């Protein structure tokens, strides 16, 4: 089955840029989605189809996908961005949705 | 405004059954695929099951295949998750979510607040 690998944690100072990676075999051939989840809340879609943003999501959130790595980039990080972030793909070979293990973003 | 309201969670003994419901409003329910995702305490997100807009196609994670069944009633704007032979490892918050488009290329754009299922004797 398809596996997505994320770093367990990423730390960044306010105002800096956070980059959260999501590794998968030839992930560039798949459409990657990213979710933000704050404690006690349901996840929120922040990037879909590699690099598109749903309405209401700040432009500070962007995504890219190349080779074996997809990346969620958060520019000008704010304290309110502190959360768990998950990447996700649809694996058409197994007809399964797959989530990465999640990355905890800490704003220093 | 899109709303997804889950119900049916609770405490159940190992080997027991439970049926979750998710009532949807604020969008054309019959035009969108729906899905269930769970999150065990302190753990990450785990996809459980998905169903196409018409209900003709269903998909289940290997961990629940043969025990869980997803279904929908488009006349009542509701999606269901029937869970049988429950195990302790099924303990989790279960979220209902709407798939962003008719295809599986755009992720889950709306989520309910979740319902807690606890499997314990």
Short mmCIF file of C-alpha atoms in Angstrom, two decimals:
data_model
loop_
_atom_site.label_atom_id
_atom_site.label_comp_id
_atom_site.label_asym_id
_atom_site.label_seq_id
_atom_site.Cartn_x
_atom_site.Cartn_y
_atom_site.Cartn_z
CA UNK A 1 0.00 0.00 0.00
CA UNK A 2 1.05 3.57 -0.64
CA UNK A 3 2.88 5.31 2.21
CA UNK A 4 3.22 9.02 2.96
CA UNK A 5 6.04 10.13 5.26
CA UNK A 6 6.03 13.41 7.19
CA UNK A 7 8.47 14.74 9.79
CA UNK A 8 6.93 14.49 13.28
CA UNK A 9 7.68 18.10 14.11
CA UNK A 10 8.74 21.41 12.61
CA UNK A 11 9.58 24.55 14.59
CA UNK A 12 9.72 28.11 13.28
CA UNK A 13 9.89 31.61 14.69
CA UNK A 14 7.04 34.05 14.07
CA UNK A 15 7.38 35.86 10.76
CA UNK A 16 9.59 33.17 9.26
CA UNK A 17 8.69 30.52 6.66
CA UNK A 18 7.70 26.98 7.61
CA UNK A 19 8.08 24.12 5.17
CA UNK A 20 6.43 20.78 5.89
CA UNK A 21 7.32 17.89 3.62
CA UNK A 22 5.38 14.81 2.57
CA UNK A 23 7.34 12.01 0.96
CA UNK A 24 5.92 9.28 -1.24
CA UNK A 25 7.04 7.15 -4.15
CA UNK A 26 6.62 9.26 -7.31
CA UNK A 27 4.20 11.47 -5.42
CA UNK A 28 4.34 13.99 -8.28
CA UNK A 29 1.98 11.67 -10.16
CA UNK A 30 -0.67 12.14 -7.47
CA UNK A 31 -2.83 15.03 -6.33
CA UNK A 32 -1.81 16.06 -2.81
CA UNK A 33 -4.05 17.71 -0.25
CA UNK A 34 -3.11 19.31 3.06
CA UNK A 35 -5.10 19.71 6.28
CA UNK A 36 -4.59 21.81 9.38
CA UNK A 37 -5.93 20.51 12.69
CA UNK A 38 -5.89 22.47 15.92
CA UNK A 39 -6.43 20.75 19.30
CA UNK A 40 -10.02 19.68 19.87
CA UNK A 41 -11.11 20.76 16.39
CA UNK A 42 -11.94 19.04 13.13
CA UNK A 43 -9.36 19.22 10.33
CA UNK A 44 -9.51 22.06 7.82
CA UNK A 45 -8.47 21.75 4.16
CA UNK A 46 -5.78 24.37 3.51
CA UNK A 47 -4.37 23.24 0.15
CA UNK A 48 -5.83 20.86 -2.43
CA UNK A 49 -4.67 19.46 -5.75
CA UNK A 50 -1.03 20.20 -4.88
CA UNK A 51 -1.23 23.99 -4.83
CA UNK A 52 -4.79 25.32 -4.85
CA UNK A 53 -6.29 27.10 -1.86
CA UNK A 54 -9.92 26.83 -0.76
CA UNK A 55 -11.72 30.10 -0.32
CA UNK A 56 -10.93 31.72 3.01
CA UNK A 57 -7.46 30.24 3.33
CA UNK A 58 -4.77 32.95 3.49
CA UNK A 59 -2.33 33.32 0.61
CA UNK A 60 0.44 32.59 3.12
CA UNK A 61 -0.40 28.90 2.63
CA UNK A 62 0.97 27.37 -0.56
CA UNK A 63 1.85 23.95 -1.86
CA UNK A 64 4.13 22.28 -4.36
CA UNK A 65 4.70 18.74 -5.60
CA UNK A 66 7.73 17.39 -7.41
CA UNK A 67 9.54 14.08 -7.67
CA UNK A 68 9.05 12.13 -4.46
CA UNK A 69 8.21 15.09 -2.21
CA UNK A 70 5.27 17.42 -1.77
CA UNK A 71 5.69 20.51 0.37
CA UNK A 72 3.34 22.76 2.30
CA UNK A 73 4.84 26.22 2.74
CA UNK A 74 3.52 28.69 5.29
CA UNK A 75 4.96 32.18 4.87
CA UNK A 76 5.07 34.84 7.58
CA UNK A 77 4.13 32.31 10.22
CA UNK A 78 1.81 33.48 12.99
CA UNK A 79 1.13 32.05 16.42
CA UNK A 80 -2.30 30.97 15.21
CA UNK A 81 -0.70 28.64 12.64
CA UNK A 82 0.48 26.33 15.40
CA UNK A 83 -1.29 23.04 14.68
CA UNK A 84 -0.92 19.53 13.30
CA UNK A 85 -0.67 19.31 9.52
CA UNK A 86 -1.51 16.22 7.45
CA UNK A 87 -0.91 15.45 3.80
CA UNK A 88 -3.23 13.14 1.86
CA UNK A 89 -3.53 11.46 -1.52
CA UNK A 90 -5.91 9.12 -3.31
CA UNK A 91 -4.13 5.92 -4.28
CA UNK A 92 -5.89 4.70 -7.40
CA UNK A 93 -4.02 1.40 -7.34
CA UNK A 94 -5.61 0.30 -4.07
CA UNK A 95 -8.68 2.59 -4.21
CA UNK A 96 -7.71 3.91 -0.79
CA UNK A 97 -7.25 7.37 0.63
CA UNK A 98 -3.90 7.70 2.41
CA UNK A 99 -2.90 10.20 5.10
CA UNK A 100 0.59 11.04 6.21
CA UNK A 101 1.41 10.59 9.88
CA UNK A 102 1.11 14.30 10.59
CA UNK A 103 3.53 17.09 11.49
CA UNK A 104 3.24 19.23 14.58
CA UNK A 105 4.12 22.82 13.76
CA UNK A 106 5.43 24.75 16.75
CA UNK A 107 5.73 28.52 16.60
CA UNK A 108 8.58 29.50 18.86
CA UNK B 1 -23.77 27.20 4.90
CA UNK B 2 -22.53 23.61 4.68
CA UNK B 3 -23.19 21.62 7.84
CA UNK B 4 -22.36 18.01 8.69
CA UNK B 5 -23.76 16.64 11.94
CA UNK B 6 -22.63 13.23 13.15
CA UNK B 7 -24.54 11.15 15.66
CA UNK B 8 -24.67 7.61 16.98
CA UNK B 9 -21.39 7.39 18.84
CA UNK B 10 -21.07 5.99 22.34
CA UNK B 11 -19.72 3.21 24.50
CA UNK B 12 -19.96 -0.33 23.13
CA UNK B 13 -18.50 -3.65 24.24
CA UNK B 14 -15.93 -5.50 22.14
CA UNK B 15 -17.70 -7.54 19.47
CA UNK B 16 -20.67 -5.18 19.51
CA UNK B 17 -22.22 -3.04 16.80
CA UNK B 18 -22.93 0.64 16.27
CA UNK B 19 -24.39 2.73 13.45
CA UNK B 20 -23.18 6.25 12.88
CA UNK B 21 -25.19 8.83 10.96
CA UNK B 22 -24.14 12.09 9.34
CA UNK B 23 -26.87 14.57 8.42
CA UNK B 24 -25.81 17.01 5.71
CA UNK B 25 -27.23 20.39 4.77
CA UNK B 26 -26.28 23.48 2.78
CA UNK B 27 -25.24 21.77 -0.46
CA UNK B 28 -26.59 19.44 -3.14
CA UNK B 29 -25.89 16.25 -1.22
CA UNK B 30 -26.58 13.81 -4.06
CA UNK B 31 -23.86 15.42 -6.22
CA UNK B 32 -20.94 14.72 -3.89
CA UNK B 33 -19.05 11.71 -2.61
CA UNK B 34 -18.83 11.41 1.17
CA UNK B 35 -16.36 9.84 3.52
CA UNK B 36 -15.64 8.82 7.12
CA UNK B 37 -12.29 9.49 8.79
CA UNK B 38 -11.33 8.51 12.34
CA UNK B 39 -8.78 9.66 14.86
CA UNK B 40 -7.77 7.51 17.83
CA UNK B 41 -6.91 9.41 21.02
CA UNK B 42 -3.60 11.21 20.57
CA UNK B 43 -3.07 9.73 17.10
CA UNK B 44 -3.24 10.90 13.51
CA UNK B 45 -6.01 10.83 10.93
CA UNK B 46 -7.04 7.48 9.47
CA UNK B 47 -9.33 7.16 6.45
CA UNK B 48 -12.13 4.64 7.07
CA UNK B 49 -14.65 4.54 4.20
CA UNK B 50 -15.90 6.53 1.21
CA UNK B 51 -19.01 6.36 -0.97
CA UNK B 52 -19.70 7.81 -4.41
CA UNK B 53 -22.39 10.43 -5.03
CA UNK B 54 -24.90 7.83 -6.22
CA UNK B 55 -23.93 5.25 -3.64
CA UNK B 56 -23.00 2.75 -6.34
CA UNK B 57 -19.34 2.63 -5.34
CA UNK B 58 -17.95 2.14 -1.86
CA UNK B 59 -14.41 1.90 -0.55
CA UNK B 60 -13.13 0.72 2.81
CA UNK B 61 -9.78 0.72 4.56
CA UNK B 62 -8.23 -2.72 5.03
CA UNK B 63 -8.51 -2.32 8.81
CA UNK B 64 -12.32 -2.21 8.64
CA UNK B 65 -13.12 -4.18 5.47
CA UNK B 66 -15.70 -6.87 6.19
CA UNK B 67 -16.71 -5.23 9.48
CA UNK B 68 -17.80 -1.70 8.49
CA UNK B 69 -20.27 -0.71 5.76
CA UNK B 70 -20.81 2.78 4.40
CA UNK B 71 -24.14 3.71 2.83
CA UNK B 72 -26.19 6.79 2.04
CA UNK B 73 -29.79 7.92 1.64
CA UNK B 74 -29.87 10.79 -0.84
CA UNK B 75 -33.57 11.42 -0.10
CA UNK B 76 -32.62 12.20 3.51
CA UNK B 77 -29.22 13.84 2.87
CA UNK B 78 -27.62 11.35 5.24
CA UNK B 79 -24.59 9.08 5.12
CA UNK B 80 -24.20 6.12 7.45
CA UNK B 81 -21.44 3.93 8.83
CA UNK B 82 -22.53 0.55 10.14
CA UNK B 83 -19.83 -0.90 12.38
CA UNK B 84 -19.85 -4.56 13.40
CA UNK B 85 -17.50 -6.77 15.39
CA UNK B 86 -16.01 -3.73 17.05
CA UNK B 87 -12.56 -3.93 18.61
CA UNK B 88 -10.74 -1.84 21.18
CA UNK B 89 -8.59 -0.39 18.39
CA UNK B 90 -11.70 1.06 16.74
CA UNK B 91 -11.95 3.53 19.63
CA UNK B 92 -11.71 6.97 18.03
CA UNK B 93 -13.47 10.17 17.10
CA UNK B 94 -15.24 9.50 13.81
CA UNK B 95 -15.56 12.41 11.40
CA UNK B 96 -17.89 12.66 8.45
CA UNK B 97 -16.55 14.74 5.56
CA UNK B 98 -17.65 15.92 2.13
CA UNK B 99 -15.40 15.23 -0.83
CA UNK B 100 -14.77 18.45 -2.71
CA UNK B 101 -15.87 17.24 -6.11
CA UNK B 102 -17.35 14.29 -7.92
CA UNK B 103 -13.90 12.90 -8.49
CA UNK B 104 -11.36 11.94 -5.85
CA UNK B 105 -8.83 14.57 -6.88
CA UNK B 106 -9.69 17.46 -4.59
CA UNK B 107 -9.72 16.34 -0.96
CA UNK B 108 -12.29 16.77 1.81
CA UNK B 109 -13.53 20.35 1.97
CA UNK B 110 -16.04 20.20 4.83
CA UNK B 111 -15.91 18.16 8.04
CA UNK B 112 -18.31 17.53 10.89
CA UNK B 113 -17.26 17.99 14.50
CA UNK B 114 -16.99 14.24 15.06
CA UNK B 115 -18.62 11.63 17.25
CA UNK B 116 -16.70 9.57 19.81
CA UNK B 117 -16.84 5.78 19.67
CA UNK B 118 -15.43 3.94 22.66
CA UNK B 119 -15.04 0.17 22.52
CA UNK B 120 -14.49 -1.20 25.99
CA UNK B 121 -15.84 -3.76 28.41
#
